[in-house]
Short mmCIF file of C-alpha atoms in Angstrom, two decimals:
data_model
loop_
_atom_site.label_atom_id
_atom_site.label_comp_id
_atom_site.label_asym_id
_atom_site.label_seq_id
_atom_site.Cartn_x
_atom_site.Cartn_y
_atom_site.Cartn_z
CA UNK S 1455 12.55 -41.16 5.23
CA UNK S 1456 12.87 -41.64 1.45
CA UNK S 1457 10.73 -39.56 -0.64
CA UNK S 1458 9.40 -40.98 -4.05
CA UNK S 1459 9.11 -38.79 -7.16
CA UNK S 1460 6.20 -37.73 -8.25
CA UNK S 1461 4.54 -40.01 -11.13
CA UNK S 1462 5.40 -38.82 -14.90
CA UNK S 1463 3.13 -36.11 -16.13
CA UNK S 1464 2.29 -34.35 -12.93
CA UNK S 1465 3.43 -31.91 -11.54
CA UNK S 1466 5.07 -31.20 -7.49
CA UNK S 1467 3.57 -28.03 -6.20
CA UNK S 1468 3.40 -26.37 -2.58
CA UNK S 1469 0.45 -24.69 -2.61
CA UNK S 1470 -3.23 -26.00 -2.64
CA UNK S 1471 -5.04 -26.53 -6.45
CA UNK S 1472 -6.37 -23.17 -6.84
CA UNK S 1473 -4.24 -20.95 -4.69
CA UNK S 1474 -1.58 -18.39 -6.17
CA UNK S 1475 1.92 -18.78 -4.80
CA UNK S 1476 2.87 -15.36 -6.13
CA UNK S 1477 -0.48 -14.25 -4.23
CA UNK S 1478 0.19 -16.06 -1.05
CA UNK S 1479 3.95 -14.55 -0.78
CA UNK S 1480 2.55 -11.43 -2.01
CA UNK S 1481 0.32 -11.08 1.05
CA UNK S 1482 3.13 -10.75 3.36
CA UNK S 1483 5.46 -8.65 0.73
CA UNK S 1484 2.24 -6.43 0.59
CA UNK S 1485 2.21 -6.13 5.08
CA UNK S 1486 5.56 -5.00 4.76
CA UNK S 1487 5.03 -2.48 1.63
CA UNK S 1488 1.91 -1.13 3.59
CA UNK S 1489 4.10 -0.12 6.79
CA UNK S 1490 7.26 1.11 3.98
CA UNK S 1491 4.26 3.53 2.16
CA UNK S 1492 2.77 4.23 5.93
CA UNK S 1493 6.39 5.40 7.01
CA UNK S 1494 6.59 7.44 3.52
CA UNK S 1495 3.29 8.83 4.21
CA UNK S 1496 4.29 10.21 8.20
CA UNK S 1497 7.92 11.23 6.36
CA UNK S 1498 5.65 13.34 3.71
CA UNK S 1499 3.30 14.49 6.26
CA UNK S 1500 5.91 15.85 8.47
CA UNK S 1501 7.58 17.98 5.91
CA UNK S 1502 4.24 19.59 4.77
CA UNK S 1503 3.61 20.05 8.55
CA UNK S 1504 7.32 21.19 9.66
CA UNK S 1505 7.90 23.72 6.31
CA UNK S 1506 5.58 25.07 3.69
CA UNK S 1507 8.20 24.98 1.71
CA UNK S 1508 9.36 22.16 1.15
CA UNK S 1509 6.53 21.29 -1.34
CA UNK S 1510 6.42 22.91 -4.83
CA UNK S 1511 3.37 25.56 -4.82
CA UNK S 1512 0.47 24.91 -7.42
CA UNK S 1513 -1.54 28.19 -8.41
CA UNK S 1514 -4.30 26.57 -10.85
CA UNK S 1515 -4.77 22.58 -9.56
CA UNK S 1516 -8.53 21.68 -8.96
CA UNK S 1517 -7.29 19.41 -5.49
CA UNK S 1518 -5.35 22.71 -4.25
CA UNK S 1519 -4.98 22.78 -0.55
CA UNK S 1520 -2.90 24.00 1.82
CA UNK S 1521 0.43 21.93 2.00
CA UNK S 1522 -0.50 22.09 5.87
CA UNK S 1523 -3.66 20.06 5.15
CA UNK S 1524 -2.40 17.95 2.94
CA UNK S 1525 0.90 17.22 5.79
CA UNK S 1526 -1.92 16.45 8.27
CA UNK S 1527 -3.73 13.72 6.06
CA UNK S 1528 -0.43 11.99 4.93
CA UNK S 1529 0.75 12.01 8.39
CA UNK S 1530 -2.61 10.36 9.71
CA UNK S 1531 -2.64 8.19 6.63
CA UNK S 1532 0.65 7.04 7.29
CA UNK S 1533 0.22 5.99 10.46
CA UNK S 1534 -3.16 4.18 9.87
CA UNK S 1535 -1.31 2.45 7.47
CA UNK S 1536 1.25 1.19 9.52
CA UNK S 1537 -0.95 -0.05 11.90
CA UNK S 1538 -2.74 -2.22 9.03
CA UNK S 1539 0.45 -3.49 7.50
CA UNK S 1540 1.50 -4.72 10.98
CA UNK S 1541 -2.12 -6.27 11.26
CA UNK S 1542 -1.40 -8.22 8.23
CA UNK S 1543 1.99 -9.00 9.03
CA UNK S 1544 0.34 -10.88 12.12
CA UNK S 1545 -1.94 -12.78 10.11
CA UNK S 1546 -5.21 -10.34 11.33
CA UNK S 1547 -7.92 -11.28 9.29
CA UNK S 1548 -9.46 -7.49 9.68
CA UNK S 1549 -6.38 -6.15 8.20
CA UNK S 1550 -6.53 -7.78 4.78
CA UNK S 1551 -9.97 -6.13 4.33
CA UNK S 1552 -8.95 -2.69 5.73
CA UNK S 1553 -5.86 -2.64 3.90
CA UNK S 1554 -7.51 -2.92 0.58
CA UNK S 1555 -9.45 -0.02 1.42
CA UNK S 1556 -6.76 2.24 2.96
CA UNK S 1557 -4.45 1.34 -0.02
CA UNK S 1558 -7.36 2.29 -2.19
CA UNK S 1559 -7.59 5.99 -0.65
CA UNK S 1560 -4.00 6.29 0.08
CA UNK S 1561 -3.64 5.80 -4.01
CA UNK S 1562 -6.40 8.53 -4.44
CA UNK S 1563 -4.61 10.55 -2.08
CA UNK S 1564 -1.18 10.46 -3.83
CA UNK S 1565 -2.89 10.78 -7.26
CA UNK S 1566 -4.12 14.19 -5.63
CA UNK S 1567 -0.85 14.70 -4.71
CA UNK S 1568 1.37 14.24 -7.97
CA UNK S 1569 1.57 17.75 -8.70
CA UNK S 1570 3.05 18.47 -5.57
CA UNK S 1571 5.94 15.31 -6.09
CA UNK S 1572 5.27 13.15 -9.34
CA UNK S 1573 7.75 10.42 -8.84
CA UNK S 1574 6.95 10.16 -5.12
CA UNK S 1575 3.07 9.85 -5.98
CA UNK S 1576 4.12 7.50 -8.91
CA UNK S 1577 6.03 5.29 -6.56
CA UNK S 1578 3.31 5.17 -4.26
CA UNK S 1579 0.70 4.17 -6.16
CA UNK S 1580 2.19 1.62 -7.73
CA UNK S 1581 2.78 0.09 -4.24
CA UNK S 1582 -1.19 0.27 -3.75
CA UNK S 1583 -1.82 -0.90 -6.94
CA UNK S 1584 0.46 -4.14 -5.94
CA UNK S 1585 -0.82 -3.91 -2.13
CA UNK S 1586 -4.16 -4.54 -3.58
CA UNK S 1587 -3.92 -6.89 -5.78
CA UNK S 1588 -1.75 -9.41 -3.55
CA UNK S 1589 -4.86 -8.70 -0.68
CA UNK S 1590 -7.42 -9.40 -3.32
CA UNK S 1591 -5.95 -12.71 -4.65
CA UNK S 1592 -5.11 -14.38 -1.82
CA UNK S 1593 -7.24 -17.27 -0.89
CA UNK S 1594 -7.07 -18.58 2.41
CA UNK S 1595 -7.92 -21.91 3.91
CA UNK S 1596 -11.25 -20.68 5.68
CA UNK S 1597 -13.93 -21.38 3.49
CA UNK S 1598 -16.70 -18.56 3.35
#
């Protein structure tokens, strides 16, 4: 079939008038960062479980706790997060949602947690910061 060319002046896009490309990619690039920050999460919940330490220790921070504690809410973090990024790899619409709020406190968590590893925390909060706003741009075809 022969195509014609679009008429001078306008322009050929893929996406619908009003919808973000970058945002619409950026869903599914932020499903897979979700699951790559859950899997850093279990990674930096299992060394704060496994070894006190492996984790610098803080005498005068005002979010001291026990590297322990903090192992045990990366690790369940992690894995929560994992599940969501999966959920939004599948096209869940409860995922989106959750996964702007779990990157939300999973970027409180690690700005709590830059004492303990700065570029780490750095790292991971700017993966929530893009996590949230691909989820929060995105405009799908359901109307609400």
């Amino acid at each position: 079939m022969a195509q014609s060319a679009p008429a001078p002046g306008t322009r050929r896009t893929s996406a619908p008038m009003g919808e973000n490309p970058w945002a619409a990619g950026g869903v599914m690039f932020a499903g897979v960062l979700l699951m790559v920050d859950g899997v850093m999460g279990v990674i930096k919940g299992i060394a704060g479980i496994a070894s006190d330490d492996v984790y610098a220790r803080i005498s005068n921070y005002t979010f001291k706790f026990d590297v322990t504690a903090w192992g045990w809410i990366h690790l369940v973090l992690g894995v929560v997060l994992l599940v969501v990024g999966w959920g939004i790899l599948k096209g869940a619409d409860w995922a989106r949602a959750t996964g702007v709020v779990l990157a939300a406190l999973n970027m409180i968590a690690n700005f709590m947690w830059l004492p303990y590893q700065p570029i780490w925390a750095i790292i991971s909060i700017a993966i929530d910061a893009f996590v949230i706003w691909a989820l929060c741009t995105y405009r799908s075809a359901a109307i609400i």
